[in-house]
Amino acid sequence: QVHLVESGGGLVQAGGSLRLSCAASGRTSSIKTWGWFRQAPGKEREFVAARSSITGNTWYATSVNGRFTISRDNAKNTMDLQMNRLNPKAAAAYYCAADRDHLPSRSANSYDDWGQGTQVTVSS
């Protein structure tokens, strides 16, 4: 099992930036894909970005492509999500997820381990 802890959420003005981090412990060598998802009140959890631990390839939701970047910080041993040019629609709880068994996926059902989430609020 993998234990995930997110950090870096907060309040930001529209157009601003935030950097989320996901620290993992446990069987981290078993993680095949890292993912970031978000969930706004009353909405379903949606895919944001993913990164393969094997190839380094990345995938993004259309709504964030070009503004968000998922990356591995080897010095801090975290998986980060840099979010630029934020708009109020980005406000949500953001969750880090780890997939230990599957090929990279945009489906939340494919992921095995989840963090508790970190809240992002964007003021207009």
Short mmCIF file of C-alpha atoms in Angstrom, two decimals:
data_model
loop_
_atom_site.label_atom_id
_atom_site.label_comp_id
_atom_site.label_asym_id
_atom_site.label_seq_id
_atom_site.Cartn_x
_atom_site.Cartn_y
_atom_site.Cartn_z
CA GLN A 1 0.00 0.00 0.00
CA VAL A 2 1.02 3.58 -0.63
CA HIS A 3 0.29 6.51 1.66
CA LEU A 4 -0.15 9.87 -0.05
CA VAL A 5 -0.22 13.35 1.47
CA GLU A 6 -1.00 16.47 -0.53
CA SER A 7 0.08 19.99 0.33
CA GLY A 8 0.21 23.42 -1.26
CA GLY A 9 -3.44 24.30 -1.59
CA GLY A 10 -4.80 27.68 -0.63
CA LEU A 11 -6.44 30.87 -1.82
CA VAL A 12 -5.23 32.54 -4.99
CA GLN A 13 -6.55 35.29 -7.19
CA ALA A 14 -7.72 34.51 -10.69
CA GLY A 15 -4.75 34.52 -13.02
CA GLY A 16 -2.39 33.45 -10.25
CA SER A 17 -0.43 30.26 -9.66
CA LEU A 18 -0.19 27.49 -7.10
CA ARG A 19 2.07 24.49 -6.77
CA LEU A 20 0.68 21.34 -5.21
CA SER A 21 2.89 18.58 -3.89
CA CYS A 22 2.19 14.93 -3.21
CA ALA A 23 4.46 13.07 -0.82
CA ALA A 24 4.34 9.30 -0.91
CA SER A 25 5.45 6.66 1.55
CA GLY A 26 5.19 2.90 1.67
CA ARG A 27 5.61 0.80 -1.45
CA THR A 28 6.37 3.76 -3.69
CA SER A 29 8.43 1.62 -6.06
CA SER A 30 5.22 -0.13 -7.04
CA ILE A 31 3.59 3.04 -8.39
CA LYS A 32 3.18 2.82 -12.16
CA THR A 33 1.18 5.98 -12.65
CA TRP A 34 0.75 9.10 -10.58
CA GLY A 35 -2.41 11.10 -11.01
CA TRP A 36 -4.02 14.34 -9.92
CA PHE A 37 -7.78 14.65 -9.74
CA ARG A 38 -10.10 17.35 -8.46
CA GLN A 39 -13.60 17.50 -7.12
CA ALA A 40 -15.75 20.58 -6.75
CA PRO A 41 -18.81 20.61 -4.46
CA GLY A 42 -21.72 18.78 -6.04
CA LYS A 43 -19.61 17.49 -8.92
CA GLU A 44 -17.92 14.21 -9.74
CA ARG A 45 -14.22 13.72 -9.27
CA GLU A 46 -12.47 14.59 -12.52
CA PHE A 47 -9.11 13.82 -14.03
CA VAL A 48 -6.55 16.63 -14.11
CA ALA A 49 -3.16 15.13 -14.97
CA ALA A 50 -1.14 11.93 -14.84
CA ARG A 51 2.46 10.88 -15.19
CA SER A 52 3.90 7.46 -15.90
CA SER A 53 6.65 6.37 -13.51
CA ILE A 54 7.97 4.06 -16.21
CA THR A 55 8.18 6.33 -19.25
CA GLY A 56 7.80 9.81 -17.78
CA ASN A 57 4.99 10.48 -20.24
CA THR A 58 2.32 12.89 -19.08
CA TRP A 59 -1.37 13.40 -19.82
CA TYR A 60 -3.64 16.35 -19.11
CA ALA A 61 -7.30 17.17 -19.13
CA THR A 62 -8.15 19.43 -22.03
CA SER A 63 -9.29 22.15 -19.63
CA VAL A 64 -5.83 22.46 -18.03
CA ASN A 65 -3.52 21.58 -20.91
CA GLY A 66 -0.93 24.27 -21.39
CA ARG A 67 -1.49 25.77 -17.94
CA PHE A 68 -0.82 22.86 -15.55
CA THR A 69 2.33 20.75 -15.36
CA ILE A 70 2.79 17.47 -13.51
CA SER A 71 6.37 16.68 -12.59
CA ARG A 72 8.52 14.59 -10.32
CA ASP A 73 10.74 16.44 -7.82
CA ASN A 74 13.46 13.94 -7.03
CA ALA A 75 15.10 16.18 -4.43
CA LYS A 76 11.93 16.37 -2.35
CA ASN A 77 10.63 12.96 -3.44
CA THR A 78 7.28 14.41 -4.39
CA MET A 79 4.99 14.49 -7.41
CA ASP A 80 4.04 18.10 -8.03
CA LEU A 81 1.31 19.88 -9.94
CA GLN A 82 2.20 23.39 -11.06
CA MET A 83 -0.97 25.33 -11.81
CA ASN A 84 -0.73 28.61 -13.72
CA ARG A 85 -3.30 31.12 -14.93
CA LEU A 86 -5.88 29.77 -12.52
CA ASN A 87 -9.52 30.65 -13.03
CA PRO A 88 -12.47 30.29 -10.62
CA LYS A 89 -13.52 27.06 -12.36
CA ALA A 90 -10.35 25.45 -10.99
CA ALA A 91 -11.57 25.79 -7.41
CA ALA A 92 -11.90 22.31 -5.93
CA ALA A 93 -10.35 19.79 -3.61
CA TYR A 94 -7.32 18.34 -5.38
CA TYR A 95 -6.34 14.74 -4.82
CA CYS A 96 -3.15 12.86 -5.53
CA ALA A 97 -3.55 9.24 -6.60
CA ALA A 98 -1.31 6.26 -7.28
CA ASP A 99 -1.97 3.41 -9.65
CA ARG A 100 0.03 0.25 -8.93
CA ASP A 101 -1.50 -2.13 -11.43
CA HIS A 102 -2.73 -0.52 -14.60
CA LEU A 103 -1.57 1.30 -17.65
CA PRO A 104 -1.93 5.08 -17.40
CA SER A 105 -5.56 6.03 -17.12
CA ARG A 106 -7.80 9.07 -16.81
CA SER A 107 -10.32 7.05 -14.84
CA ALA A 108 -10.38 7.46 -11.08
CA ASN A 109 -11.45 3.82 -10.80
CA SER A 110 -8.03 2.70 -12.01
CA TYR A 111 -6.17 4.23 -9.08
CA ASP A 112 -5.44 2.26 -5.94
CA ASP A 113 -4.34 4.81 -3.37
CA TRP A 114 -5.55 8.32 -2.64
CA GLY A 115 -4.52 11.23 -0.51
CA GLN A 116 -6.86 13.22 1.70
CA GLY A 117 -6.92 16.16 -0.67
CA THR A 118 -5.91 19.79 -0.52
CA GLN A 119 -8.31 22.66 -1.13
CA VAL A 120 -7.75 25.21 -3.88
CA THR A 121 -9.83 28.37 -3.86
CA VAL A 122 -9.68 30.91 -6.68
CA SER A 123 -11.12 34.37 -6.15
CA SER A 124 -12.40 36.35 -9.10
#
